[in-house]
PDB file of C-alpha atoms in Angstrom:
ATOM      1  CA  UNK A   1       0.107  -0.042   0.044  1.00 50.00           C
ATOM      2  CA  UNK A   2       1.049   3.507  -0.840  1.00 54.00           C
ATOM      3  CA  UNK A   3       1.708   5.422   2.578  1.00 60.00           C
ATOM      4  CA  UNK A   4       0.553   9.141   1.761  1.00 59.00           C
ATOM      5  CA  UNK A   5       1.472   9.926   5.392  1.00 69.00           C
ATOM      6  CA  UNK A   6      -2.073  11.128   6.270  1.00 73.00           C
ATOM      7  CA  UNK A   7      -4.499  10.227   8.659  1.00 82.00           C
ATOM      8  CA  UNK A   8      -7.388   8.115   7.289  1.00 81.00           C
ATOM      9  CA  UNK A   9      -9.984  11.406   7.557  1.00 85.00           C
ATOM     10  CA  UNK A  10      -7.568  13.312   5.570  1.00 82.00           C
ATOM     11  CA  UNK A  11      -7.310  10.529   2.651  1.00 78.00           C
ATOM     12  CA  UNK A  12     -11.103  10.352   2.822  1.00 83.00           C
ATOM     13  CA  UNK A  13     -10.946  14.159   1.976  1.00 84.00           C
ATOM     14  CA  UNK A  14      -8.576  14.008  -0.364  1.00 80.00           C
ATOM     15  CA  UNK A  15     -10.147  10.873  -2.182  1.00 81.00           C
ATOM     16  CA  UNK A  16     -13.670  12.843  -2.118  1.00 87.00           C
ATOM     17  CA  UNK A  17     -12.160  16.056  -3.327  1.00 86.00           C
ATOM     18  CA  UNK A  18     -10.496  14.114  -6.637  1.00 84.00           C
ATOM     19  CA  UNK A  19     -13.984  12.342  -7.353  1.00 87.00           C
ATOM     20  CA  UNK A  20     -15.607  15.954  -7.408  1.00 90.00           C
ATOM     21  CA  UNK A  21     -13.035  17.367  -9.337  1.00 89.00           C
ATOM     22  CA  UNK A  22     -13.197  14.848 -11.794  1.00 89.00           C
ATOM     23  CA  UNK A  23     -17.110  14.997 -12.275  1.00 91.00           C
ATOM     24  CA  UNK A  24     -16.519  18.918 -12.896  1.00 92.00           C
ATOM     25  CA  UNK A  25     -14.184  18.349 -15.844  1.00 91.00           C
ATOM     26  CA  UNK A  26     -16.847  15.479 -17.146  1.00 90.00           C
ATOM     27  CA  UNK A  27     -19.144  18.302 -17.451  1.00 93.00           C
ATOM     28  CA  UNK A  28     -16.671  20.571 -19.685  1.00 92.00           C
ATOM     29  CA  UNK A  29     -17.625  20.862 -23.407  1.00 89.00           C
ATOM     30  CA  UNK A  30     -15.746  18.474 -25.606  1.00 82.00           C
ATOM     31  CA  UNK A  31     -13.689  20.741 -27.038  1.00 82.00           C
ATOM     32  CA  UNK A  32     -11.445  21.058 -23.957  1.00 86.00           C
ATOM     33  CA  UNK A  33      -8.948  18.107 -23.210  1.00 88.00           C
ATOM     34  CA  UNK A  34      -7.328  17.235 -19.710  1.00 89.00           C
ATOM     35  CA  UNK A  35      -4.824  14.939 -18.368  1.00 87.00           C
ATOM     36  CA  UNK A  36      -4.996  14.563 -14.864  1.00 85.00           C
ATOM     37  CA  UNK A  37      -2.926  12.413 -12.346  1.00 80.00           C
ATOM     38  CA  UNK A  38      -3.695  11.665  -8.837  1.00 74.00           C
ATOM     39  CA  UNK A  39      -0.241  12.630  -7.825  1.00 68.00           C
ATOM     40  CA  UNK A  40      -0.449  14.936  -4.607  1.00 63.00           C
ATOM     41  CA  UNK A  41       2.894  15.898  -4.939  1.00 60.00           C
ATOM     42  CA  UNK A  42       3.082  17.908  -8.157  1.00 61.00           C
ATOM     43  CA  UNK A  43       5.418  15.958  -9.874  1.00 60.00           C
ATOM     44  CA  UNK A  44       4.262  17.072 -13.097  1.00 58.00           C
ATOM     45  CA  UNK A  45       5.804  20.646 -12.340  1.00 58.00           C
ATOM     46  CA  UNK A  46       9.534  21.386 -12.838  1.00 59.00           C
ATOM     47  CA  UNK A  47      11.930  19.450 -15.305  1.00 61.00           C
ATOM     48  CA  UNK A  48      10.803  18.272 -18.672  1.00 60.00           C
ATOM     49  CA  UNK A  49      11.187  14.633 -17.776  1.00 62.00           C
ATOM     50  CA  UNK A  50       7.908  14.710 -15.675  1.00 68.00           C
ATOM     51  CA  UNK A  51       6.002  15.457 -19.131  1.00 76.00           C
ATOM     52  CA  UNK A  52       6.641  12.288 -20.698  1.00 79.00           C
ATOM     53  CA  UNK A  53       7.251  10.075 -17.509  1.00 78.00           C
ATOM     54  CA  UNK A  54       4.232   9.784 -16.096  1.00 79.00           C
ATOM     55  CA  UNK A  55       1.368   7.724 -17.834  1.00 84.00           C
ATOM     56  CA  UNK A  56      -2.324   7.183 -17.568  1.00 87.00           C
ATOM     57  CA  UNK A  57      -3.780   4.288 -19.594  1.00 87.00           C
ATOM     58  CA  UNK A  58      -0.454   4.094 -21.489  1.00 90.00           C
ATOM     59  CA  UNK A  59      -0.212   7.688 -22.727  1.00 92.00           C
ATOM     60  CA  UNK A  60       1.958  10.102 -21.154  1.00 89.00           C
ATOM     61  CA  UNK A  61       1.146  13.865 -20.731  1.00 86.00           C
ATOM     62  CA  UNK A  62       3.225  14.744 -23.570  1.00 89.00           C
ATOM     63  CA  UNK A  63       1.642  12.370 -25.941  1.00 92.00           C
ATOM     64  CA  UNK A  64      -1.885  13.527 -24.743  1.00 91.00           C
ATOM     65  CA  UNK A  65      -1.100  17.166 -25.312  1.00 90.00           C
ATOM     66  CA  UNK A  66      -0.163  16.558 -28.963  1.00 91.00           C
ATOM     67  CA  UNK A  67      -3.105  14.242 -29.550  1.00 90.00           C
ATOM     68  CA  UNK A  68      -5.531  17.293 -28.418  1.00 87.00           C
ATOM     69  CA  UNK A  69      -3.421  20.152 -30.256  1.00 88.00           C
ATOM     70  CA  UNK A  70      -2.986  18.323 -33.300  1.00 87.00           C
ATOM     71  CA  UNK A  71      -6.724  17.585 -33.108  1.00 83.00           C
ATOM     72  CA  UNK A  72      -7.778  21.092 -32.969  1.00 80.00           C
ATOM     73  CA  UNK A  73      -5.329  22.513 -35.685  1.00 80.00           C
ATOM     74  CA  UNK A  74      -6.384  19.757 -37.890  1.00 76.00           C
ATOM     75  CA  UNK A  75      -6.941  21.636 -41.212  1.00 55.00           C
ATOM     76  CA  UNK A  76      -9.569  19.088 -42.225  1.00 58.00           C
ATOM     77  CA  UNK A  77     -12.129  20.448 -39.661  1.00 58.00           C
ATOM     78  CA  UNK A  78     -12.563  16.795 -38.359  1.00 61.00           C
ATOM     79  CA  UNK A  79     -11.402  18.428 -34.711  1.00 57.00           C
ATOM     80  CA  UNK A  80     -14.214  16.530 -32.958  1.00 64.00           C
ATOM     81  CA  UNK A  81     -12.248  14.263 -30.918  1.00 71.00           C
ATOM     82  CA  UNK A  82     -12.390  14.706 -27.350  1.00 79.00           C
ATOM     83  CA  UNK A  83      -8.641  14.093 -25.490  1.00 87.00           C
ATOM     84  CA  UNK A  84      -9.125  13.266 -21.708  1.00 87.00           C
ATOM     85  CA  UNK A  85      -6.898  10.908 -19.491  1.00 88.00           C
ATOM     86  CA  UNK A  86      -7.978  10.955 -15.820  1.00 88.00           C
ATOM     87  CA  UNK A  87      -5.863   8.789 -13.206  1.00 84.00           C
ATOM     88  CA  UNK A  88      -8.904   7.323 -11.295  1.00 72.00           C
ATOM     89  CA  UNK A  89      -6.797   5.590  -8.638  1.00 66.00           C
ATOM     90  CA  UNK A  90      -8.111   7.174  -5.368  1.00 62.00           C
ATOM     91  CA  UNK A  91      -5.245   7.525  -2.957  1.00 55.00           C
ATOM     92  CA  UNK A  92      -2.531   5.110  -4.377  1.00 58.00           C
ATOM     93  CA  UNK A  93      -0.594   6.643  -7.844  1.00 50.00           C
ATOM     94  CA  UNK A  94      -1.506   4.013 -10.534  1.00 49.00           C
ATOM     95  CA  UNK A  95       1.581   2.374 -12.478  1.00 47.00           C
ATOM     96  CA  UNK A  96       4.034   4.549 -13.322  1.00 48.00           C
ATOM     97  CA  UNK A  97       2.513   7.849 -11.438  1.00 46.00           C
ATOM     98  CA  UNK A  98       4.794   7.704  -8.375  1.00 47.00           C
ATOM     99  CA  UNK A  99       7.271  10.747  -7.586  1.00 43.00           C
TER     100      UNK A  99
END
């Protein structure tokens, strides 16, 4: 088990906050993409190495952004894809999402 160093009541609050945030994201118009990890330590900021290290559904943030960006600038006009990735692990980071 992944120890986040918090008492159980704080972990519960963290999980409920994450679930609420994901519900809020899901109602955004489809033109908006997102890539949301469940890391509570801000690991995606800082060096570029984190940009392509963390994975959600076997896709890193760099590739997810490129998928979204290329779809939005698609000159054929068929930019109707929704690019959304969410790490749904509650407290324990999933897969490679460890800081």
